[in-house]
């Protein structure tokens, strides 16, 4: 069988594609398949080594002893890390406790209380205890109304 593209060489490459349901088949020789970009011939050739890239770009090869262009020799780059030891013995806090924590103001306490009541209201509504949910709703509105009356 002869190549469908050039018609002179024997077929040794079969190409089949299915694009949007349209099936296309081609019987080609290796030269025509490579010419059409259907083979991996370009991928089979060896890539340029990194040293050759540096040579072409900068006109010099990198020193194999240097690590990553940081100017460090490889053995000095991998120095074992020092793990700090805790200063305080076990059971004692590491940070000083003499600092006063900021106190929660009344506004934050009210917000927390409203959030707790909302959670209880949602839970009561999910359990179909509508009387309790309505009472919690009224309590939330009263607390939120106290904010607007200031």
Coordinates of N, CA and C in Angstrom, one line a residue:
X1 N 0.8 -1.2 0.0 CA 0.0 0.0 0.0 C 0.9 1.2 0.0
X2 N 0.6 2.2 -0.8 CA 1.4 3.4 -1.0 C 0.8 4.6 -0.1
X3 N 1.7 5.5 0.2 CA 1.3 6.7 1.1 C 0.2 7.5 0.4
X4 N -0.8 7.9 1.2 CA -1.8 8.8 0.6 C -1.4 10.2 0.3
X5 N -0.3 10.6 0.9 CA 0.2 12.0 0.8 C 1.1 12.1 -0.4
X6 N 2.2 11.3 -0.5 CA 3.2 11.4 -1.6 C 3.0 10.4 -2.6
X7 N 2.5 9.2 -2.3 CA 2.2 8.2 -3.3 C 3.4 7.4 -3.7
X8 N 4.5 7.6 -3.2 CA 5.7 6.8 -3.6 C 6.3 5.8 -2.6
X9 N 6.1 6.1 -1.3 CA 6.7 5.2 -0.3 C 5.6 4.3 0.3
X10 N 6.1 3.2 0.9 CA 5.2 2.2 1.5 C 4.6 2.9 2.8
X11 N 3.4 2.5 3.1 CA 2.7 3.0 4.3 C 3.3 2.2 5.5
X12 N 3.7 2.9 6.5 CA 4.1 2.3 7.8 C 3.6 3.2 9.0
X13 N 2.7 4.1 8.7 CA 2.1 5.0 9.7 C 0.6 5.1 9.5
X14 N -0.2 4.7 10.5 CA -1.6 4.8 10.3 C -2.1 5.9 11.3
X15 N -2.8 6.9 10.9 CA -3.3 8.0 11.7 C -4.8 8.0 11.7
X16 N -5.4 8.0 12.9 CA -6.8 8.1 13.0 C -7.2 9.1 14.0
X17 N -8.1 10.0 13.6 CA -8.6 11.0 14.6 C -10.1 11.1 14.6
X18 N -10.6 11.4 15.7 CA -12.1 11.6 15.9 C -12.3 13.0 16.5
X19 N -12.8 13.9 15.6 CA -13.0 15.2 16.1 C -14.5 15.5 15.9
X20 N -15.2 15.7 17.0 CA -16.6 16.0 17.0 C -17.4 15.0 16.2
X21 N -17.0 13.7 16.3 CA -17.7 12.6 15.7 C -17.3 12.4 14.2
X22 N -16.4 13.3 13.7 CA -16.0 13.1 12.3 C -14.6 12.3 12.4
X23 N -14.7 11.1 11.9 CA -13.5 10.2 11.9 C -12.7 10.4 10.6
X24 N -11.4 10.6 10.8 CA -10.5 10.8 9.7 C -9.3 9.8 9.8
X25 N -9.1 9.1 8.8 CA -8.0 8.1 8.7 C -7.0 8.4 7.6
X26 N -5.7 8.3 7.9 CA -4.7 8.5 6.9 C -3.7 7.4 7.0
X27 N -3.2 7.0 5.9 CA -2.2 6.0 5.7 C -1.0 6.7 5.1
X28 N 0.1 6.8 5.9 CA 1.2 7.7 5.5 C 2.5 6.9 5.6
X29 N 3.5 7.4 4.9 CA 4.9 6.9 5.2 C 5.5 7.8 6.3
X30 N 6.6 7.4 6.9 CA 7.1 8.1 8.0 C 7.6 9.5 7.7
X31 N 8.1 9.7 6.5 CA 8.5 11.0 6.1 C 7.3 12.0 6.1
X32 N 6.2 11.6 5.5 CA 5.1 12.5 5.4 C 4.4 12.7 6.7
X33 N 4.4 11.6 7.6 CA 3.9 11.8 8.9 C 4.7 12.8 9.7
X34 N 6.0 12.7 9.6 CA 6.9 13.7 10.3 C 6.7 15.1 9.7
X35 N 6.5 15.2 8.4 CA 6.3 16.5 7.8 C 5.0 17.1 8.2
X36 N 3.9 16.3 8.5 CA 2.7 16.8 8.9 C 2.6 17.0 10.4
X37 N 3.7 16.6 11.1 CA 3.8 16.8 12.6 C 3.0 15.8 13.4
X38 N 2.8 14.6 12.8 CA 2.0 13.6 13.5 C 2.9 12.6 14.3
X39 N 4.2 12.7 14.2 CA 5.1 11.8 14.9 C 5.8 12.5 16.0
X40 N 6.5 11.8 16.8 CA 7.2 12.3 18.0 C 8.7 12.4 17.6
X41 N 9.1 12.5 16.4 CA 10.5 12.6 16.0 C 11.2 13.8 16.7
X42 N 10.5 14.9 16.8 CA 11.1 16.1 17.4 C 11.3 15.8 18.9
X43 N 10.5 15.0 19.5 CA 10.6 14.8 21.0 C 11.7 13.7 21.3
X44 N 12.1 12.9 20.3 CA 13.0 11.9 20.5 C 14.5 12.3 20.5
X45 N 14.7 13.5 19.9 CA 16.1 14.0 19.9 C 16.5 14.5 21.3
X46 N 17.7 14.4 21.7 CA 18.1 14.8 23.1 C 18.0 16.3 23.2
X47 N 17.6 16.7 24.4 CA 17.5 18.1 24.7 C 18.9 18.6 25.0
X48 N 19.0 19.9 24.9 CA 20.3 20.6 25.2 C 20.6 20.5 26.7
X49 N 21.8 20.1 27.0 CA 22.1 20.1 28.5 C 22.1 21.5 29.0
X50 N 21.9 21.6 30.3 CA 21.8 22.9 30.9 C 23.1 23.7 30.7
X51 N 24.2 23.0 30.8 CA 25.5 23.7 30.6 C 25.6 24.3 29.2
X52 N 25.0 23.7 28.2 CA 25.1 24.2 26.8 C 24.2 25.5 26.8
X53 N 23.1 25.5 27.5 CA 22.2 26.7 27.5 C 23.0 27.9 28.1
X54 N 23.7 27.6 29.2 CA 24.5 28.7 29.8 C 25.6 29.2 28.9
X55 N 26.2 28.2 28.2 CA 27.3 28.6 27.3 C 26.8 29.4 26.2
X56 N 25.6 29.1 25.6 CA 25.0 29.9 24.5 C 24.5 31.3 25.0
X57 N 23.9 31.3 26.2 CA 23.4 32.6 26.7 C 24.4 33.5 27.2
X58 N 25.3 33.0 28.0 CA 26.3 33.9 28.8 C 27.7 33.7 28.3
X59 N 28.0 32.8 27.4 CA 29.3 32.6 27.0 C 30.2 31.9 28.0
X60 N 29.7 31.3 29.0 CA 30.5 30.6 30.0 C 29.7 29.5 30.6
X61 N 30.4 28.5 31.1 CA 29.7 27.4 31.7 C 29.7 27.7 33.2
X62 N 28.6 27.3 33.9 CA 28.6 27.5 35.4 C 29.5 26.5 36.1
X63 N 30.0 27.0 37.2 CA 30.9 26.2 38.0 C 30.1 25.1 38.7
X64 N 30.4 23.8 38.4 CA 29.6 22.7 39.0 C 29.6 22.7 40.5
X65 N 30.6 23.4 41.1 CA 30.6 23.3 42.6 C 29.7 24.4 43.2
X66 N 29.3 25.4 42.4 CA 28.4 26.4 43.0 C 27.0 25.9 42.9
X67 N 26.2 26.3 43.9 CA 24.8 25.9 44.0 C 23.9 27.0 43.6
X68 N 23.1 26.7 42.6 CA 22.0 27.6 42.1 C 22.3 29.0 41.9
X69 N 23.5 29.4 41.7 CA 23.8 30.8 41.5 C 23.8 31.7 42.7
X70 N 23.8 31.1 43.9 CA 23.8 31.8 45.1 C 25.2 32.1 45.6
X71 N 26.2 31.6 44.9 CA 27.6 31.8 45.3 C 28.0 31.0 46.5
X72 N 27.2 30.0 46.8 CA 27.6 29.0 47.9 C 28.0 27.7 47.3
X73 N 29.0 27.1 47.9 CA 29.4 25.8 47.6 C 28.3 24.8 48.1
X74 N 28.1 23.7 47.4 CA 27.0 22.8 47.7 C 27.2 22.3 49.2
X75 N 28.3 21.9 49.6 CA 28.4 21.4 51.0 C 28.1 22.4 52.1
X76 N 28.3 23.7 51.8 CA 28.0 24.7 52.8 C 26.5 25.1 52.8
X77 N 25.8 24.8 51.7 CA 24.4 25.1 51.6 C 23.6 24.2 52.5
X78 N 24.0 23.0 52.6 CA 23.2 22.0 53.5 C 23.8 21.9 54.8
X79 N 23.7 23.0 55.6 CA 24.2 22.9 57.0 C 23.0 22.5 57.9
X80 N 23.2 21.6 58.8 CA 22.0 21.2 59.6 C 21.5 22.3 60.4
X81 N 20.2 22.4 60.5 CA 19.5 23.5 61.2 C 19.6 23.3 62.7
X82 N 19.7 24.4 63.4 CA 19.8 24.4 64.9 C 18.4 24.5 65.4
X83 N 18.0 23.5 66.2 CA 16.6 23.5 66.8 C 16.7 24.3 68.1
X84 N 15.9 25.4 68.3 CA 16.0 26.1 69.6 C 15.3 25.3 70.7
X85 N 16.0 25.3 71.8 CA 15.4 24.7 73.0 C 14.5 25.6 73.8
X86 N 13.4 25.2 74.3 CA 12.6 26.1 75.1 C 13.3 26.5 76.4
X87 N 13.1 27.8 76.7 CA 13.8 28.3 77.9 C 13.1 28.0 79.2
X88 N 11.7 27.9 79.1 CA 11.0 27.6 80.3 C 10.8 26.1 80.5
X89 N 10.9 25.6 81.8 CA 10.7 24.2 82.0 C 9.3 23.8 81.7
X90 N 9.0 22.5 81.6 CA 7.7 22.0 81.3 C 6.7 22.5 82.3
X91 N 5.5 22.8 81.9 CA 4.5 23.2 82.8 C 4.4 24.7 83.0
X92 N 5.4 25.4 82.7 CA 5.4 26.9 82.9 C 5.1 27.5 81.5
X93 N 4.4 28.6 81.5 CA 4.1 29.2 80.2 C 5.3 29.9 79.6
X94 N 5.4 29.8 78.3 CA 6.6 30.3 77.6 C 6.5 31.8 77.5
X95 N 5.3 32.4 77.3 CA 5.1 33.8 77.2 C 4.7 34.4 78.6
X96 N 5.1 35.6 78.8 CA 4.8 36.2 80.1 C 3.3 36.4 80.3
X97 N 2.9 36.1 81.6 CA 1.5 36.2 81.9 C 1.2 37.5 82.7
X98 N 2.2 38.3 82.9 CA 1.9 39.6 83.6 C 1.2 40.6 82.8
X99 N 1.2 40.4 81.5 CA 0.4 41.3 80.6 C -1.0 41.1 80.8
X100 N -1.8 42.2 80.9 CA -3.2 42.1 81.0 C -3.8 41.8 79.6
X101 N -4.7 40.9 79.6 CA -5.5 40.7 78.3 C -6.5 41.8 78.2
X102 N -6.8 42.1 77.0 CA -7.8 43.2 76.8 C -9.2 42.6 77.2
X103 N -9.9 43.4 78.0 CA -11.2 43.0 78.4 C -12.2 43.1 77.3
X104 N -13.2 42.1 77.4 CA -14.2 42.1 76.4 C -15.2 43.2 76.8
X105 N -15.5 44.1 75.9 CA -16.4 45.2 76.2 C -17.9 44.7 76.1
X106 N -18.7 45.5 76.6 CA -20.2 45.2 76.7 C -20.7 44.9 75.3
X107 N -20.3 45.6 74.3 CA -20.8 45.4 72.9 C -20.5 43.9 72.4
X108 N -19.3 43.5 72.7 CA -18.9 42.1 72.3 C -19.7 41.1 73.1
X109 N -19.9 41.3 74.4 CA -20.7 40.4 75.2 C -22.1 40.3 74.6
X110 N -22.7 41.4 74.2 CA -24.0 41.4 73.7 C -24.1 40.7 72.3
X111 N -23.1 40.9 71.5 CA -23.0 40.2 70.2 C -23.0 38.7 70.4
X112 N -22.1 38.3 71.4 CA -22.0 36.8 71.7 C -23.3 36.3 72.2
X113 N -24.0 37.0 73.0 CA -25.3 36.5 73.6 C -26.3 36.4 72.4
X114 N -26.3 37.4 71.5 CA -27.3 37.3 70.4 C -27.0 36.1 69.5
X115 N -25.7 35.9 69.3 CA -25.3 34.7 68.4 C -25.7 33.4 69.1
X116 N -25.6 33.3 70.4 CA -26.0 32.1 71.1 C -27.5 31.9 71.0
X117 N -28.2 33.0 71.2 CA -29.7 32.9 71.1 C -30.1 32.6 69.7
X118 N -29.4 33.1 68.7 CA -29.8 32.7 67.3 C -29.6 31.3 67.0
X119 N -28.5 30.7 67.5 CA -28.2 29.3 67.3 C -29.3 28.5 68.0
X120 N -29.7 28.9 69.2 CA -30.8 28.2 69.9 C -32.1 28.3 69.1
X121 N -32.4 29.5 68.5 CA -33.6 29.7 67.8 C -33.6 28.8 66.5
X122 N -32.5 28.7 65.8 CA -32.4 27.8 64.6 C -32.6 26.4 65.0
X123 N -32.0 26.0 66.1 CA -32.1 24.6 66.6 C -33.6 24.3 67.0
X124 N -34.2 25.2 67.6 CA -35.6 25.0 68.0 C -36.5 25.0 66.8
X125 N -36.3 25.8 65.8 CA -37.1 25.7 64.5 C -36.8 24.4 63.8
X126 N -35.6 23.9 63.8 CA -35.3 22.6 63.2 C -36.0 21.5 63.9
X127 N -36.2 21.6 65.2 CA -36.9 20.6 65.9 C -38.4 20.8 66.0
X128 N -38.9 21.8 65.2 CA -40.3 22.2 65.1 C -40.9 22.6 66.5
X129 N -40.1 23.2 67.3 CA -40.6 23.8 68.6 C -40.7 25.3 68.3
X130 N -41.8 25.7 67.6 CA -42.0 27.0 67.1 C -42.3 28.1 68.2
X131 N -42.9 27.6 69.3 CA -43.1 28.6 70.4 C -41.8 29.0 71.0
X132 N -40.9 28.1 71.2 CA -39.6 28.4 71.8 C -38.8 29.3 70.8
X133 N -38.9 29.0 69.5 CA -38.2 29.8 68.5 C -38.7 31.2 68.4
X134 N -40.1 31.3 68.6 CA -40.6 32.7 68.6 C -40.2 33.5 69.8
X135 N -40.1 32.8 70.9 CA -39.7 33.5 72.1 C -38.2 34.0 72.0
X136 N -37.4 33.1 71.5 CA -36.0 33.5 71.3 C -35.9 34.6 70.2
X137 N -36.7 34.6 69.2 CA -36.7 35.6 68.2 C -37.0 37.0 68.8
X138 N -38.0 37.0 69.7 CA -38.4 38.2 70.4 C -37.3 38.7 71.3
X139 N -36.6 37.8 72.0 CA -35.5 38.2 72.8 C -34.4 38.8 72.0
X140 N -34.1 38.2 70.9 CA -33.0 38.7 70.0 C -33.4 40.1 69.5
X141 N -34.6 40.3 69.1 CA -35.1 41.6 68.6 C -35.0 42.7 69.7
X142 N -35.3 42.2 71.0 CA -35.2 43.2 72.1 C -33.8 43.6 72.4
X143 N -32.8 42.6 72.3 CA -31.4 42.9 72.5 C -30.9 43.8 71.3
X144 N -31.3 43.5 70.1 CA -30.8 44.3 69.0 C -31.5 45.7 69.0
X145 N -32.7 45.8 69.5 CA -33.4 47.1 69.6 C -32.7 47.9 70.7
X146 N -32.1 47.3 71.7 CA -31.4 48.1 72.7 C -30.2 48.8 72.1
X147 N -29.6 48.2 71.1 CA -28.5 48.8 70.4 C -28.9 50.0 69.7
X148 N -30.0 50.0 69.0 CA -30.4 51.1 68.2 C -31.0 52.3 69.0
X149 N -31.4 52.0 70.3 CA -32.0 53.1 71.1 C -30.9 53.9 71.8
X150 N -29.6 53.5 71.6 CA -28.6 54.3 72.3 C -28.4 55.6 71.7

